[in-house]
Amino acid sequence: MKKRILALILATAIAAAMTACGNSSEPSGTSQEPEQTEESEPSGREITVWVEKIFSDDANAAIEARLKQYGTENNVTVHVELIGATDIMTKLNATIEAGQNVPDIISSSTTKVLNYYPNIPCLDVSDLVAEINAERPYLPSALEGTQIDGVHYYVPYDSSSCMMFVRKDKLEEAGITQMPATWEEVFEAAKAISDPENDFYGLGMGCGENDDDDENTLRQYFWNEGGYLLDADGNITVDNDVIKKCVTNWADLYKNGVIPPDATTWDAGGNNGSYLAGRTGIVFNAPTLYNAMRNDEQYEELLANTAILAPPAGADNNVYMSFPVGFSIMNTCQDVQLASDVIKYLVEKEWYDEYLGAIAPIYAPMFQDAESNPVWTDDAVNAEVLKYVQSATGYYGYPVATISGRSFAAKHYFTFPVGKMYNQVATGSASVEDAVKKIVSDLEDFKDQVGE
């Protein structure tokens, strides 16, 4: 059904574009300029949009067609380029440095913006966000989670998530009748279902050198318990009892065979790979893991035995890591009003709802009316994903509030410091005290390097 909806979205947009453009053979990722007729003189207005590709070719084609449809309807030349996630920033940096061919609109995120600080090349679009919000209110988490020091540098569009996948059959075998709702319950359930002698482990939560998935989850765990790397002013606060307790708890689980022995060497594919292989009972992953199971017959039984839930709460809160994406207007844009109109066209309710519904639950909507949309309320998995987004206000460095502090935290994230801290204790290469001292030292050195 979802594929049919997406096909209809795409067909409608392409049909509208082809009515004015003719049947072009240009490859995807290039713009099609409207055929000029006596009735439609060229306006001279044009805009360039760079869209970061997502997992679905159909979805990429649909949003490209939507942008071209805007050009057809408004007599504007729209140049659209679809760019892979690993290439878009490199290409953007090159255009900015050269001072030419910079796009007007780009796919954006908080981390992308912060990595340019203090020379952010994106406009303050707070007024545009406020205008959209007045017409169609955002979820509070969407507004809060996309502001940087009170400013919006991109228009929130949709959000990914990191869900909890649970082998409900294993819990039932262990006599556990309720899904774990707190971190303590997760760990107790993981202990109960572990069977390391038969290569089955209750918790697939790793700490490899480049394991960004679990870096996020490990941070979220100690946030929920009330422990933080930094405070709101950006001071380093990692040397605290809560974080030490969290690291010790996880290391004990690892040493006692509740976590796979190879988890300390995982990359981002480690946890979902272990789950698909039937080696782990509880993992935290994006809904792409759900797609992997539902789109492959070999995982039919595994999916039937899987509960997909929002992550657990801690003793202090249930703040989840936020993964919002949206659209920024570059500060070199010569027609900001046109760029604003294009973005508003992309959030038009009917098209937006169909587009997000067709790719659910991989990306979730960011507007309050999703809470009454059957797509997001009647499907159990989609409902849990929406629940996640409603609580997703965490970010790298949370709860630091200053833009300089957030920039420092975002840049430091890519050294994967939290995973390294857990790894050192789990593998016995450092005590908890020494691992904490090391991360404090590394944070201080990094602050000096970036001039924060």
Tab-separated table of C-alpha atoms in Angstrom:
chain	number	residue	atom	x	y	z
A	1	MET	CA	0.000	0.000	0.000
A	2	LYS	CA	2.801	2.422	0.906
A	3	LYS	CA	4.587	1.737	-2.380
A	4	ARG	CA	1.348	2.452	-4.236
A	5	ILE	CA	0.905	5.782	-2.416
A	6	LEU	CA	4.470	6.818	-3.147
A	7	ALA	CA	4.034	5.800	-6.783
A	8	LEU	CA	0.947	8.005	-6.991
A	9	ILE	CA	2.802	10.952	-5.438
A	10	LEU	CA	5.638	10.509	-7.893
A	11	ALA	CA	3.364	9.941	-10.891
A	12	THR	CA	1.307	13.034	-10.114
A	13	ALA	CA	4.357	15.239	-9.708
A	14	ILE	CA	6.061	13.884	-12.848
A	15	ALA	CA	2.878	14.189	-14.884
A	16	ALA	CA	2.520	17.823	-13.886
A	17	ALA	CA	6.138	18.494	-14.741
A	18	MET	CA	5.968	16.675	-18.085
A	19	THR	CA	2.837	18.558	-19.117
A	20	ALA	CA	4.892	21.723	-19.344
A	21	CYS	CA	8.367	20.258	-19.918
A	22	GLY	CA	7.802	17.494	-22.416
A	23	ASN	CA	9.279	14.014	-21.970
A	24	SER	CA	12.871	14.746	-21.016
A	25	SER	CA	15.553	12.086	-20.979
A	26	GLU	CA	17.762	13.992	-18.557
A	27	PRO	CA	19.139	11.792	-15.774
A	28	SER	CA	17.956	12.076	-12.165
A	29	GLY	CA	19.804	14.804	-10.302
A	30	THR	CA	19.680	17.402	-13.083
A	31	SER	CA	17.075	20.077	-13.555
A	32	GLN	CA	14.512	20.143	-16.313
A	33	GLU	CA	13.773	23.638	-17.496
A	34	PRO	CA	10.162	24.349	-18.491
A	35	GLU	CA	9.469	24.466	-22.223
A	36	GLN	CA	8.670	28.040	-23.072
A	37	THR	CA	5.403	28.838	-24.837
A	38	GLU	CA	3.692	32.034	-25.939
A	39	GLU	CA	1.464	31.748	-22.867
A	40	SER	CA	4.394	31.251	-20.465
A	41	GLU	CA	7.252	33.660	-20.872
A	42	PRO	CA	10.346	32.936	-18.790
A	43	SER	CA	10.276	34.801	-15.514
A	44	GLY	CA	14.043	34.867	-15.176
A	45	ARG	CA	13.760	33.526	-11.640
A	46	GLU	CA	15.724	30.408	-10.798
A	47	ILE	CA	16.813	28.485	-7.746
A	48	THR	CA	19.182	25.622	-6.989
A	49	VAL	CA	18.331	22.968	-4.404
A	50	TRP	CA	20.650	20.244	-3.133
A	51	VAL	CA	18.814	17.313	-1.605
A	52	GLU	CA	20.615	14.647	0.381
A	53	LYS	CA	19.610	11.199	-0.814
A	54	ILE	CA	17.859	8.883	1.603
A	55	PHE	CA	17.472	5.090	1.581
A	56	SER	CA	14.655	5.001	-1.008
A	57	ASP	CA	15.144	5.743	-4.708
A	58	ASP	CA	11.380	6.225	-5.044
A	59	ALA	CA	11.351	8.757	-2.208
A	60	ASN	CA	14.307	10.631	-3.691
A	61	ALA	CA	12.595	10.765	-7.062
A	62	ALA	CA	9.344	11.932	-5.460
A	63	ILE	CA	10.891	14.917	-3.699
A	64	GLU	CA	12.839	15.829	-6.833
A	65	ALA	CA	9.634	15.721	-8.858
A	66	ARG	CA	7.861	17.829	-6.230
A	67	LEU	CA	10.526	20.535	-6.546
A	68	LYS	CA	10.288	20.516	-10.320
A	69	GLN	CA	6.523	20.697	-10.056
A	70	TYR	CA	6.961	23.923	-8.091
A	71	GLY	CA	8.963	25.311	-11.003
A	72	THR	CA	6.288	24.345	-13.500
A	73	GLU	CA	3.461	25.859	-11.469
A	74	ASN	CA	5.319	29.087	-10.722
A	75	ASN	CA	7.280	29.603	-13.951
A	76	VAL	CA	10.575	29.264	-12.101
A	77	THR	CA	13.638	27.350	-13.230
A	78	VAL	CA	14.390	24.874	-10.438
A	79	HIS	CA	17.761	23.121	-10.521
A	80	VAL	CA	17.658	19.993	-8.351
A	81	GLU	CA	20.655	17.870	-7.470
A	82	LEU	CA	20.410	14.648	-5.449
A	83	ILE	CA	23.649	13.995	-3.570
A	84	GLY	CA	24.766	11.077	-1.410
A	85	ALA	CA	25.112	11.594	2.330
A	86	THR	CA	28.866	11.017	2.281
A	87	ASP	CA	29.423	13.549	-0.507
A	88	ILE	CA	27.114	16.470	0.137
A	89	MET	CA	29.209	18.295	2.742
A	90	THR	CA	32.471	17.809	0.841
A	91	LYS	CA	30.855	19.227	-2.272
A	92	LEU	CA	29.277	22.111	-0.365
A	93	ASN	CA	32.573	22.987	1.310
A	94	ALA	CA	34.262	23.107	-2.081
A	95	THR	CA	31.670	25.501	-3.517
A	96	ILE	CA	31.812	27.757	-0.463
A	97	GLU	CA	35.602	27.900	-0.602
A	98	ALA	CA	35.538	28.641	-4.328
A	99	GLY	CA	32.849	31.271	-3.849
A	100	GLN	CA	30.785	30.042	-6.771
A	101	ASN	CA	28.019	27.580	-7.629
A	102	VAL	CA	26.802	27.581	-4.022
A	103	PRO	CA	23.225	26.217	-3.928
A	104	ASP	CA	20.371	28.327	-2.591
A	105	ILE	CA	18.790	25.591	-0.465
A	106	ILE	CA	20.450	22.514	1.036
A	107	SER	CA	19.365	19.513	3.072
A	108	SER	CA	20.510	20.392	6.561
A	109	SER	CA	20.732	19.338	10.191
A	110	THR	CA	21.902	20.727	13.499
A	111	THR	CA	25.253	18.962	13.310
A	112	LYS	CA	25.939	20.240	9.795
A	113	VAL	CA	25.218	23.804	10.851
A	114	LEU	CA	27.300	23.603	14.026
A	115	ASN	CA	30.332	22.235	12.233
A	116	TYR	CA	30.597	25.582	10.403
A	117	TYR	CA	30.534	27.688	13.565
A	118	PRO	CA	31.547	30.515	13.899
A	119	ASN	CA	31.203	31.067	10.128
A	120	ILE	CA	27.754	29.559	9.618
A	121	PRO	CA	26.865	29.890	5.917
A	122	CYS	CA	23.124	29.489	6.536
A	123	LEU	CA	20.581	32.234	7.132
A	124	ASP	CA	18.546	32.659	10.292
A	125	VAL	CA	15.164	31.273	9.184
A	126	SER	CA	13.430	31.688	12.539
A	127	ASP	CA	10.729	33.907	10.998
A	128	LEU	CA	10.002	31.318	8.309
A	129	VAL	CA	9.779	28.557	10.923
A	130	ALA	CA	7.440	30.747	12.991
A	131	GLU	CA	5.271	31.370	9.925
A	132	ILE	CA	5.001	27.650	9.161
A	133	ASN	CA	4.372	26.914	12.840
A	134	ALA	CA	1.532	29.457	12.961
A	135	GLU	CA	-0.213	27.729	10.073
A	136	ARG	CA	0.595	24.185	11.111
A	137	PRO	CA	2.047	23.818	14.616
A	138	TYR	CA	5.198	21.809	15.038
A	139	LEU	CA	5.617	19.274	17.800
A	140	PRO	CA	7.238	21.097	20.750
A	141	SER	CA	10.196	18.729	20.520
A	142	ALA	CA	10.667	19.665	16.860
A	143	LEU	CA	10.886	23.373	17.656
A	144	GLU	CA	13.066	22.924	20.716
A	145	GLY	CA	15.245	20.232	19.206
A	146	THR	CA	16.119	22.247	16.099
A	147	GLN	CA	16.919	25.584	17.713
A	148	ILE	CA	20.543	26.515	18.234
A	149	ASP	CA	20.918	29.148	20.938
A	150	GLY	CA	17.382	30.323	20.207
A	151	VAL	CA	17.867	30.510	16.421
A	152	HIS	CA	16.641	28.266	13.616
A	153	TYR	CA	19.234	27.851	10.884
A	154	TYR	CA	17.097	25.328	9.044
A	155	VAL	CA	13.412	24.583	8.659
A	156	PRO	CA	12.548	21.297	10.438
A	157	TYR	CA	11.212	18.745	7.972
A	158	ASP	CA	11.319	15.207	9.351
A	159	SER	CA	13.251	13.083	11.789
A	160	SER	CA	14.848	9.693	12.143
A	161	SER	CA	14.757	7.740	15.392
A	162	CYS	CA	16.542	5.010	17.333
A	163	MET	CA	14.075	2.394	18.520
A	164	MET	CA	14.314	-0.501	20.956
A	165	PHE	CA	13.974	-3.933	19.319
A	166	VAL	CA	13.043	-6.727	21.738
A	167	ARG	CA	12.799	-10.495	21.218
A	168	LYS	CA	9.430	-10.909	22.899
A	169	ASP	CA	9.566	-14.698	22.477
A	170	LYS	CA	12.770	-14.825	24.533
A	171	LEU	CA	11.189	-12.687	27.263
A	172	GLU	CA	8.143	-14.961	27.331
A	173	GLU	CA	10.380	-18.027	27.686
A	174	ALA	CA	12.021	-16.345	30.684
A	175	GLY	CA	8.615	-15.633	32.258
A	176	ILE	CA	8.733	-11.870	31.590
A	177	THR	CA	5.247	-10.700	30.671
A	178	GLN	CA	5.818	-6.937	30.423
A	179	MET	CA	8.091	-5.141	27.982
A	180	PRO	CA	10.923	-3.309	29.795
A	181	ALA	CA	10.116	0.381	30.250
A	182	THR	CA	13.175	1.563	32.200
A	183	TRP	CA	16.901	1.012	31.773
A	184	GLU	CA	16.952	-1.073	34.939
A	185	GLU	CA	14.213	-3.302	33.515
A	186	VAL	CA	16.094	-3.588	30.207
A	187	PHE	CA	19.211	-4.802	31.978
A	188	GLU	CA	17.281	-7.256	34.172
A	189	ALA	CA	15.463	-8.682	31.142
A	190	ALA	CA	18.753	-8.950	29.247
A	191	LYS	CA	20.291	-10.919	32.099
A	192	ALA	CA	17.296	-13.246	32.238
A	193	ILE	CA	17.385	-14.185	28.543
A	194	SER	CA	21.161	-14.428	28.059
A	195	ASP	CA	22.592	-17.804	27.119
A	196	PRO	CA	26.247	-17.160	26.235
A	197	GLU	CA	27.069	-20.876	26.050
A	198	ASN	CA	24.784	-21.021	23.021
A	199	ASP	CA	26.008	-17.677	21.614
A	200	PHE	CA	22.882	-15.740	22.622
A	201	TYR	CA	23.186	-12.487	24.531
A	202	GLY	CA	20.442	-10.410	26.085
A	203	LEU	CA	21.785	-6.987	25.129
A	204	GLY	CA	23.319	-5.942	21.806
A	205	MET	CA	24.773	-2.600	22.854
A	206	GLY	CA	28.372	-2.166	21.750
A	207	CYS	CA	31.216	0.303	22.101
A	208	GLY	CA	33.499	-0.165	19.112
A	209	GLU	CA	35.931	2.491	17.985
A	210	ASN	CA	33.617	3.822	15.250
A	211	ASP	CA	30.254	2.636	16.538
A	212	ASP	CA	28.206	5.820	16.200
A	213	ASP	CA	24.884	4.002	16.732
A	214	ASP	CA	25.829	2.845	20.201
A	215	GLU	CA	27.713	6.070	20.963
A	216	ASN	CA	24.290	7.717	20.820
A	217	THR	CA	22.625	5.043	22.941
A	218	LEU	CA	25.341	5.047	25.605
A	219	ARG	CA	25.025	8.820	25.925
A	220	GLN	CA	21.244	8.585	26.115
A	221	TYR	CA	21.505	6.009	28.892
A	222	PHE	CA	23.428	8.263	31.249
A	223	TRP	CA	21.336	11.320	30.294
A	224	ASN	CA	18.225	9.419	31.345
A	225	GLU	CA	19.868	8.608	34.654
A	226	GLY	CA	20.820	12.282	35.159
A	227	GLY	CA	24.490	12.293	34.095
A	228	TYR	CA	26.004	14.632	31.505
A	229	LEU	CA	29.319	15.369	29.793
A	230	LEU	CA	28.667	19.116	29.959
A	231	ASP	CA	26.379	21.482	31.804
A	232	ALA	CA	24.191	24.178	30.246
A	233	ASP	CA	27.080	26.661	30.238
A	234	GLY	CA	29.440	24.245	28.503
A	235	ASN	CA	31.498	23.325	31.557
A	236	ILE	CA	32.911	19.786	31.561
A	237	THR	CA	30.943	17.762	34.121
A	238	VAL	CA	31.657	14.170	33.038
A	239	ASP	CA	33.467	13.390	36.321
A	240	ASN	CA	30.287	12.576	38.248
A	241	ASP	CA	28.873	9.592	40.131
A	242	VAL	CA	25.996	8.974	37.717
A	243	ILE	CA	28.228	8.476	34.692
A	244	LYS	CA	30.651	6.326	36.685
A	245	LYS	CA	27.760	4.138	37.816
A	246	CYS	CA	26.413	3.802	34.265
A	247	VAL	CA	29.803	2.820	32.866
A	248	THR	CA	30.320	0.294	35.678
A	249	ASN	CA	26.872	-1.240	35.127
A	250	TRP	CA	27.465	-1.703	31.412
A	251	ALA	CA	30.977	-3.110	31.933
A	252	ASP	CA	29.594	-5.621	34.416
A	253	LEU	CA	26.994	-6.758	31.886
A	254	TYR	CA	29.737	-7.213	29.322
A	255	LYS	CA	31.983	-9.162	31.665
A	256	ASN	CA	29.088	-11.403	32.740
A	257	GLY	CA	28.185	-12.490	29.204
A	258	VAL	CA	25.037	-10.399	28.809
A	259	ILE	CA	26.637	-8.456	25.919
A	260	PRO	CA	28.460	-10.265	23.066
A	261	PRO	CA	32.235	-10.466	23.511
A	262	ASP	CA	32.794	-8.897	20.070
A	263	ALA	CA	30.634	-5.851	20.949
A	264	THR	CA	33.756	-3.875	21.878
A	265	THR	CA	34.870	-4.111	18.240
A	266	TRP	CA	31.563	-3.314	16.522
A	267	ASP	CA	30.984	-0.566	14.010
A	268	ALA	CA	27.554	0.966	13.410
A	269	GLY	CA	26.327	-2.251	11.808
A	270	GLY	CA	27.224	-4.422	14.777
A	271	ASN	CA	24.037	-4.253	16.792
A	272	ASN	CA	21.586	-4.729	13.936
A	273	GLY	CA	23.787	-7.446	12.419
A	274	SER	CA	23.779	-9.342	15.710
A	275	TYR	CA	19.995	-9.049	15.950
A	276	LEU	CA	19.389	-10.284	12.402
A	277	ALA	CA	21.756	-13.180	13.082
A	278	GLY	CA	19.675	-14.186	16.105
A	279	ARG	CA	22.505	-13.556	18.573
A	280	THR	CA	20.985	-10.727	20.644
A	281	GLY	CA	17.671	-10.120	22.373
A	282	ILE	CA	17.531	-6.325	22.785
A	283	VAL	CA	19.155	-3.736	20.508
A	284	PHE	CA	18.724	-0.053	19.732
A	285	ASN	CA	18.622	0.894	16.076
A	286	ALA	CA	16.945	3.072	13.463
A	287	PRO	CA	13.742	1.688	11.892
A	288	THR	CA	15.880	0.550	8.965
A	289	LEU	CA	16.273	-2.648	11.004
A	290	TYR	CA	12.482	-3.037	10.857
A	291	ASN	CA	12.614	-2.550	7.084
A	292	ALA	CA	15.356	-5.153	6.776
A	293	MET	CA	13.109	-7.696	8.480
A	294	ARG	CA	9.835	-6.891	6.766
A	295	ASN	CA	11.390	-6.774	3.293
A	296	ASP	CA	13.155	-10.139	3.496
A	297	GLU	CA	11.292	-13.421	3.844
A	298	GLN	CA	14.134	-15.045	5.767
A	299	TYR	CA	13.362	-12.723	8.708
A	300	GLU	CA	9.605	-13.311	8.729
A	301	GLU	CA	9.700	-15.363	11.931
A	302	LEU	CA	12.151	-12.980	13.596
A	303	LEU	CA	9.898	-10.013	12.845
A	304	ALA	CA	6.876	-11.864	14.233
A	305	ASN	CA	8.811	-12.364	17.474
A	306	THR	CA	9.991	-8.759	17.690
A	307	ALA	CA	8.493	-5.888	19.647
A	308	ILE	CA	9.544	-2.436	18.402
A	309	LEU	CA	9.278	0.230	21.076
A	310	ALA	CA	10.455	3.680	22.026
A	311	PRO	CA	13.571	3.453	24.231
A	312	PRO	CA	13.318	3.116	28.008
A	313	ALA	CA	13.189	5.934	30.510
A	314	GLY	CA	15.737	6.441	33.230
A	315	ALA	CA	15.516	7.405	36.880
A	316	ASP	CA	15.697	11.085	35.877
A	317	ASN	CA	14.010	11.531	32.475
A	318	ASN	CA	13.179	9.989	29.091
A	319	VAL	CA	15.005	12.433	26.813
A	320	TYR	CA	15.891	10.771	23.497
A	321	MET	CA	18.606	11.713	21.030
A	322	SER	CA	17.133	13.923	18.335
A	323	PHE	CA	17.859	13.276	14.637
A	324	PRO	CA	15.973	16.067	12.835
A	325	VAL	CA	16.696	17.119	9.283
A	326	GLY	CA	15.377	20.008	7.251
A	327	PHE	CA	16.258	22.696	4.749
A	328	SER	CA	18.652	25.625	5.135
A	329	ILE	CA	18.783	28.742	2.962
A	330	MET	CA	22.384	29.656	2.194
A	331	ASN	CA	23.529	33.193	2.959
A	332	THR	CA	24.575	33.624	-0.678
A	333	CYS	CA	20.995	33.107	-1.892
A	334	GLN	CA	19.908	36.011	-4.082
A	335	ASP	CA	16.170	35.391	-3.790
A	336	VAL	CA	15.348	34.524	-0.188
A	337	GLN	CA	11.611	34.963	-0.728
A	338	LEU	CA	11.659	32.411	-3.532
A	339	ALA	CA	13.682	29.995	-1.404
A	340	SER	CA	11.185	30.419	1.432
A	341	ASP	CA	8.276	29.733	-0.912
A	342	VAL	CA	9.945	26.548	-2.178
A	343	ILE	CA	10.392	25.235	1.354
A	344	LYS	CA	6.783	26.054	2.234
A	345	TYR	CA	5.738	24.131	-0.883
A	346	LEU	CA	7.562	21.079	0.471
A	347	VAL	CA	5.639	21.200	3.766
A	348	GLU	CA	2.214	21.613	2.145
A	349	LYS	CA	0.050	19.315	4.252
A	350	GLU	CA	-1.512	16.938	1.718
A	351	TRP	CA	1.712	16.239	-0.160
A	352	TYR	CA	3.854	16.127	2.985
A	353	ASP	CA	1.544	13.677	4.752
A	354	GLU	CA	1.437	11.326	1.777
A	355	TYR	CA	5.206	11.512	1.310
A	356	LEU	CA	6.002	10.793	4.978
A	357	GLY	CA	3.283	8.149	5.155
A	358	ALA	CA	4.771	6.338	2.188
A	359	ILE	CA	8.226	6.058	3.797
A	360	ALA	CA	7.011	5.477	7.356
A	361	PRO	CA	8.412	4.632	9.813
A	362	ILE	CA	11.944	5.370	8.567
A	363	TYR	CA	11.320	9.096	8.913
A	364	ALA	CA	8.685	10.639	11.133
A	365	PRO	CA	6.711	13.868	10.714
A	366	MET	CA	7.377	16.877	12.930
A	367	PHE	CA	3.921	18.449	13.090
A	368	GLN	CA	1.402	18.127	15.914
A	369	ASP	CA	-1.404	16.943	13.636
A	370	ALA	CA	0.501	13.656	13.228
A	371	GLU	CA	-0.917	12.803	16.654
A	372	SER	CA	-4.355	12.440	15.034
A	373	ASN	CA	-3.207	10.981	11.708
A	374	PRO	CA	-4.192	7.274	11.422
A	375	VAL	CA	-0.920	6.532	9.617
A	376	TRP	CA	0.896	7.411	12.843
A	377	THR	CA	-1.690	6.260	15.391
A	378	ASP	CA	-3.170	3.040	14.009
A	379	ASP	CA	0.069	1.277	13.077
A	380	ALA	CA	1.837	0.049	16.224
A	381	VAL	CA	5.390	0.601	14.954
A	382	ASN	CA	4.631	4.026	13.494
A	383	ALA	CA	3.002	5.032	16.781
A	384	GLU	CA	6.136	4.110	18.716
A	385	VAL	CA	8.295	6.073	16.276
A	386	LEU	CA	6.071	9.117	16.744
A	387	LYS	CA	6.349	8.635	20.511
A	388	TYR	CA	10.107	8.731	20.110
A	389	VAL	CA	10.037	11.985	18.121
A	390	GLN	CA	7.769	13.564	20.723
A	391	SER	CA	10.512	13.086	23.345
A	392	ALA	CA	13.536	13.676	21.096
A	393	THR	CA	15.174	16.854	22.365
A	394	GLY	CA	18.660	15.531	23.126
A	395	TYR	CA	21.732	16.438	21.096
A	396	TYR	CA	25.512	16.096	21.138
A	397	GLY	CA	26.593	17.880	24.304
A	398	TYR	CA	23.098	17.999	25.818
A	399	PRO	CA	22.168	20.098	27.813
A	400	VAL	CA	24.779	22.751	26.866
A	401	ALA	CA	22.869	25.798	25.625
A	402	THR	CA	25.446	28.147	24.101
A	403	ILE	CA	26.151	27.960	20.387
A	404	SER	CA	29.916	27.830	20.976
A	405	GLY	CA	29.478	24.993	23.468
A	406	ARG	CA	27.170	23.091	21.150
A	407	SER	CA	29.574	23.511	18.257
A	408	PHE	CA	32.432	22.160	20.359
A	409	ALA	CA	30.320	19.187	21.471
A	410	ALA	CA	29.169	18.391	17.931
A	411	LYS	CA	32.705	18.469	16.548
A	412	HIS	CA	34.026	16.398	19.452
A	413	TYR	CA	31.324	13.768	18.921
A	414	PHE	CA	33.156	12.330	15.918
A	415	THR	CA	36.008	11.164	18.132
A	416	PHE	CA	33.408	8.830	19.751
A	417	PRO	CA	34.604	9.649	23.283
A	418	VAL	CA	31.777	8.003	25.218
A	419	GLY	CA	32.161	4.668	23.461
A	420	LYS	CA	35.894	4.770	24.157
A	421	MET	CA	35.246	5.396	27.852
A	422	TYR	CA	32.931	2.383	28.114
A	423	ASN	CA	35.321	0.313	26.009
A	424	GLN	CA	38.321	0.984	28.245
A	425	VAL	CA	36.474	-0.151	31.351
A	426	ALA	CA	34.844	-3.178	29.713
A	427	THR	CA	38.105	-4.467	28.275
A	428	GLY	CA	40.033	-3.768	31.466
A	429	SER	CA	42.457	-1.314	29.880
A	430	ALA	CA	41.458	1.354	32.417
A	431	SER	CA	39.562	1.699	35.666
A	432	VAL	CA	36.392	3.758	35.753
A	433	GLU	CA	38.288	6.585	37.465
A	434	ASP	CA	41.064	6.559	34.870
A	435	ALA	CA	38.641	6.324	31.927
A	436	VAL	CA	36.750	9.345	33.236
A	437	LYS	CA	39.977	11.291	33.748
A	438	LYS	CA	40.953	10.458	30.156
A	439	ILE	CA	37.721	11.766	28.658
A	440	VAL	CA	37.987	14.935	30.758
A	441	SER	CA	41.537	15.483	29.481
A	442	ASP	CA	40.479	14.808	25.889
A	443	LEU	CA	37.554	17.240	26.186
A	444	GLU	CA	39.823	19.952	27.562
A	445	ASP	CA	42.379	19.406	24.799
A	446	PHE	CA	39.694	19.490	22.132
A	447	LYS	CA	38.296	22.728	23.546
A	448	ASP	CA	41.734	24.289	23.239
A	449	GLN	CA	42.085	23.055	19.646
A	450	VAL	CA	38.778	24.462	18.415
A	451	GLY	CA	39.093	27.640	20.440
A	452	GLU	CA	35.868	27.213	22.370
